[in-house]
Short mmCIF file of C-alpha atoms in Angstrom, two decimals:
data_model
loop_
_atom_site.label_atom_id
_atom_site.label_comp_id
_atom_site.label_asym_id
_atom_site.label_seq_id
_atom_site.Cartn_x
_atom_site.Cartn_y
_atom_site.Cartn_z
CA UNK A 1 0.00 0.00 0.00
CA UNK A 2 1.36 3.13 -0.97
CA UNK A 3 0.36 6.72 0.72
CA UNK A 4 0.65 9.99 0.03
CA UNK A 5 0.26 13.07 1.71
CA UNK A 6 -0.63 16.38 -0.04
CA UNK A 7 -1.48 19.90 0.56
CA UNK A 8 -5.22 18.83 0.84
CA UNK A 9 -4.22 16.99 3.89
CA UNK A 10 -3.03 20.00 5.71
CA UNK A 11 -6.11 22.00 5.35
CA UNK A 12 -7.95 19.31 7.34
CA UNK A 13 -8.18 19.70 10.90
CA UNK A 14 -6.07 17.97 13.09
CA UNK A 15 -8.06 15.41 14.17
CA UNK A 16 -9.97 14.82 11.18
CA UNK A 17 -6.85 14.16 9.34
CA UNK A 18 -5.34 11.79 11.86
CA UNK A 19 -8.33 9.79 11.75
CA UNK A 20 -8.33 9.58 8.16
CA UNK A 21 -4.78 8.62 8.03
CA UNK A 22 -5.33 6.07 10.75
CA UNK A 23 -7.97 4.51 8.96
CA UNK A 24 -5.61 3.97 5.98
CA UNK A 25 -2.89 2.55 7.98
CA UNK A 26 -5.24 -0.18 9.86
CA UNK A 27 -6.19 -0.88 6.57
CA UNK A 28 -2.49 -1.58 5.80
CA UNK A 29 -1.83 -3.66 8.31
CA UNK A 30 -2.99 -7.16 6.55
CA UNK A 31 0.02 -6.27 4.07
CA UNK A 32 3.55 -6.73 4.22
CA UNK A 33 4.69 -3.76 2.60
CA UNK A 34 3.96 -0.10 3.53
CA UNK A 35 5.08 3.01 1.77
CA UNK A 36 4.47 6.68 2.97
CA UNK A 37 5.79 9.23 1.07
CA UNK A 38 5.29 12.97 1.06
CA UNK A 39 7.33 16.63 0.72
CA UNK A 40 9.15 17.32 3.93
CA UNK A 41 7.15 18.57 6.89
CA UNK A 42 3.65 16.89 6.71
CA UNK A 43 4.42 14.64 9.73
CA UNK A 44 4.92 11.03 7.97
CA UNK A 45 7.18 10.04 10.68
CA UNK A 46 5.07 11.41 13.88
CA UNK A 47 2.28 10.03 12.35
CA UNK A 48 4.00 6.74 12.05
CA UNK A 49 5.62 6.71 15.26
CA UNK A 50 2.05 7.62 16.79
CA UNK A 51 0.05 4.82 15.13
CA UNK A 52 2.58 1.96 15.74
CA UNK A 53 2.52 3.02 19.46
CA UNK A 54 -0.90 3.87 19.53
CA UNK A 55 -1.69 -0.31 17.92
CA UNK A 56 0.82 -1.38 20.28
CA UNK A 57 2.85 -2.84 17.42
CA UNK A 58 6.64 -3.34 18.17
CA UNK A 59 8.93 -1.73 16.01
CA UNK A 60 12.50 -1.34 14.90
CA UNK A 61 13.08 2.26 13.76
CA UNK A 62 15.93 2.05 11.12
CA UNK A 63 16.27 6.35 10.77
CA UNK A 64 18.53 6.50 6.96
CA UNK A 65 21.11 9.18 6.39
CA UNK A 66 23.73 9.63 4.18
CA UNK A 67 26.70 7.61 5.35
CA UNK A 68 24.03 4.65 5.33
CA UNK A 69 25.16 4.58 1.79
CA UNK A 70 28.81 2.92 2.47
CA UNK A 71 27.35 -1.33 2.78
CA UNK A 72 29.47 -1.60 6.45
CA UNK A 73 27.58 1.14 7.73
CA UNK A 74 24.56 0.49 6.41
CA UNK A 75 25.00 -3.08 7.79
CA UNK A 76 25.77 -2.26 11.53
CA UNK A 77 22.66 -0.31 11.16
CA UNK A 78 20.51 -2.58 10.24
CA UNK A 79 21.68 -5.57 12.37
CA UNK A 80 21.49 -3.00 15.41
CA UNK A 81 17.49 -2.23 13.92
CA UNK A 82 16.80 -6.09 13.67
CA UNK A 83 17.92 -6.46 17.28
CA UNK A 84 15.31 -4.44 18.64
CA UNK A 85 12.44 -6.60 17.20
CA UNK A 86 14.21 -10.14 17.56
CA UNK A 87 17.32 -9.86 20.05
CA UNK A 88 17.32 -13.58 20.46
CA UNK A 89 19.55 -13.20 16.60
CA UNK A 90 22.00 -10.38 17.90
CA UNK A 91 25.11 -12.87 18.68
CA UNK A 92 24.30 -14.81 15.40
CA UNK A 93 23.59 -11.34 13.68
CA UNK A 94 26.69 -9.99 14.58
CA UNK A 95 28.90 -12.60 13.65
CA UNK A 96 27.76 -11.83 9.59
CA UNK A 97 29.19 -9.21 7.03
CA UNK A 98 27.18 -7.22 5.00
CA UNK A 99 26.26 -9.52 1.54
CA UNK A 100 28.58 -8.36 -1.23
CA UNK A 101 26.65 -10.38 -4.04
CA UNK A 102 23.37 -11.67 -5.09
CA UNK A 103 23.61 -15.29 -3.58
CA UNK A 104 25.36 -13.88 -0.52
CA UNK A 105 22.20 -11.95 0.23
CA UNK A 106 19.97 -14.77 -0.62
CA UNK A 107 22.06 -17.29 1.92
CA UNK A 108 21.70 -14.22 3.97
CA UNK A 109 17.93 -13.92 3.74
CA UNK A 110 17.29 -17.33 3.93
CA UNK A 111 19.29 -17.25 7.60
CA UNK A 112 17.16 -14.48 8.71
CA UNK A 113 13.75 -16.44 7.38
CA UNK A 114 14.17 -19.55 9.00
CA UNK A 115 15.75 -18.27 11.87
CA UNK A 116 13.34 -14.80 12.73
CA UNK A 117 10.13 -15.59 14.64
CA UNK A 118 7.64 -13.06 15.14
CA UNK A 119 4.62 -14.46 17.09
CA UNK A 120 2.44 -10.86 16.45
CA UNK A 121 2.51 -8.15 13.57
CA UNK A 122 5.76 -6.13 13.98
CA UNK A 123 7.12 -3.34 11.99
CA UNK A 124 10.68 -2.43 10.80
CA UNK A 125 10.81 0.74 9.95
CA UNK A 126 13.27 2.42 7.16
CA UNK A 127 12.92 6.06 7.74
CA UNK A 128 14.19 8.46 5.06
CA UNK A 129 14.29 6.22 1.99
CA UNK A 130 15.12 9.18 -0.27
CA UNK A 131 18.65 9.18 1.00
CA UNK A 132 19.78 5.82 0.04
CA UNK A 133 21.69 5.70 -3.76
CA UNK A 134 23.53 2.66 -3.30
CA UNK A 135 22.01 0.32 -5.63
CA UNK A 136 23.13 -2.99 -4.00
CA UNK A 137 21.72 -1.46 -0.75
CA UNK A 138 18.03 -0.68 -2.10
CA UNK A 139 18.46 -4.44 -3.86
CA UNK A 140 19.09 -5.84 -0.58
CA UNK A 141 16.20 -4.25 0.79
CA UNK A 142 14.32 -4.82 -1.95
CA UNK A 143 15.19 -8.76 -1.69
CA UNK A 144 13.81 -8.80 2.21
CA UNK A 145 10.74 -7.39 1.08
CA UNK A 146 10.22 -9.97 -1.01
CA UNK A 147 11.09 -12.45 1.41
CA UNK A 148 7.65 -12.43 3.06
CA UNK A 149 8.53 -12.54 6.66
CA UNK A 150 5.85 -13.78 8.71
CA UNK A 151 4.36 -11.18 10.61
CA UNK A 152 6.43 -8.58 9.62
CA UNK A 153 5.43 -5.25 7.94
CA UNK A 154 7.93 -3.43 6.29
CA UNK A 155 7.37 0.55 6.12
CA UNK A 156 9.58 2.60 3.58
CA UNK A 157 8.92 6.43 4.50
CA UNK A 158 10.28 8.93 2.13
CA UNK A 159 10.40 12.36 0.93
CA UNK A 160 11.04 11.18 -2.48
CA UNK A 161 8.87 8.60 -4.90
CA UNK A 162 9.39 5.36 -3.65
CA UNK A 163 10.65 3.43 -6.96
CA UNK A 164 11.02 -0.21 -6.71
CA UNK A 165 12.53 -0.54 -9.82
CA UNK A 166 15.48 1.50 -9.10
CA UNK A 167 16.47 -1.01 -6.49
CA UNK A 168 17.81 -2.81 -9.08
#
């Protein structure tokens, strides 16, 4: 499910456009994949933040900048964002480099699926999508979205278009 948020949205009252937006995002939740994308300064993240508390759905909050780019960075990142919804993995985590290749990523992956257990809807969230131009990073992420991770929703906020196909 993709959103959007646009000038329209801001002329709304407060609370009439949180409950809107809420609506959408229960609506969301039977899908794996969330993407919320707007211009800076229409509250994507607070609003995000705010409903994932509000459902009491735990959450890793994976906030992207620009050194996120560089794969070791990017990596320690992540494993430290994965820790915060499944800790039981952080010594196994930590003892793997970042995947360099195609079938690295997949052995990768296929670690992570067998080994992750959710037992309720949880969210990691990759804040600030727009940021990332490293095109074997968005193919990673791209790959564990396709994964299908029981239980786990994804959420890609940007201030950019969300383009899948530039992941590859």
């Amino acid at each position: 499910m993709v959103m959007t948020f646009c000038s329209s949205d801001t002329a709304n009252s407060g609370s009439y456009r949180k409950e809107r937006i809420y609506t959408l995002l229960s609506d969301s939740l039977s899908r794996r994949l969330l993407i919320i994308e707007s211009a800076p300064g229409y509250g994507k993240r607070e609003l995000t933040e705010s409903f994932l508390h509000d459902q009491q759905i735990p959450c890793a909050w994976f906030p992207l900048n620009e050194i996120d780019n560089w794969g070791f960075f990017f990596w320690r990142h992540f494993l430290e964002a994965l820790s915060q919804i499944a800790p039981y993995l952080t010594d196994e985590l930590d003892a793997t480099d970042m995947p360099t290749s195609a079938d690295s990523a997949r052995s990768f992956l296929e670690q992570l699926y067998s080994s992750i257990n959710l037992k309720r809807k949880t969210a990691l969230v990759f804040d600030n999508y727009g940021v990332l131009d490293n095109k074997g990073i968005r193919a990673f992420i791209q790959r564990l979205i396709e994964c299908r991770i029981e239980n786990l929703l994804i959420v890609i906020i940007s201030d950019q278009n969300y383009n899948p196909g530039a992941s590859f």
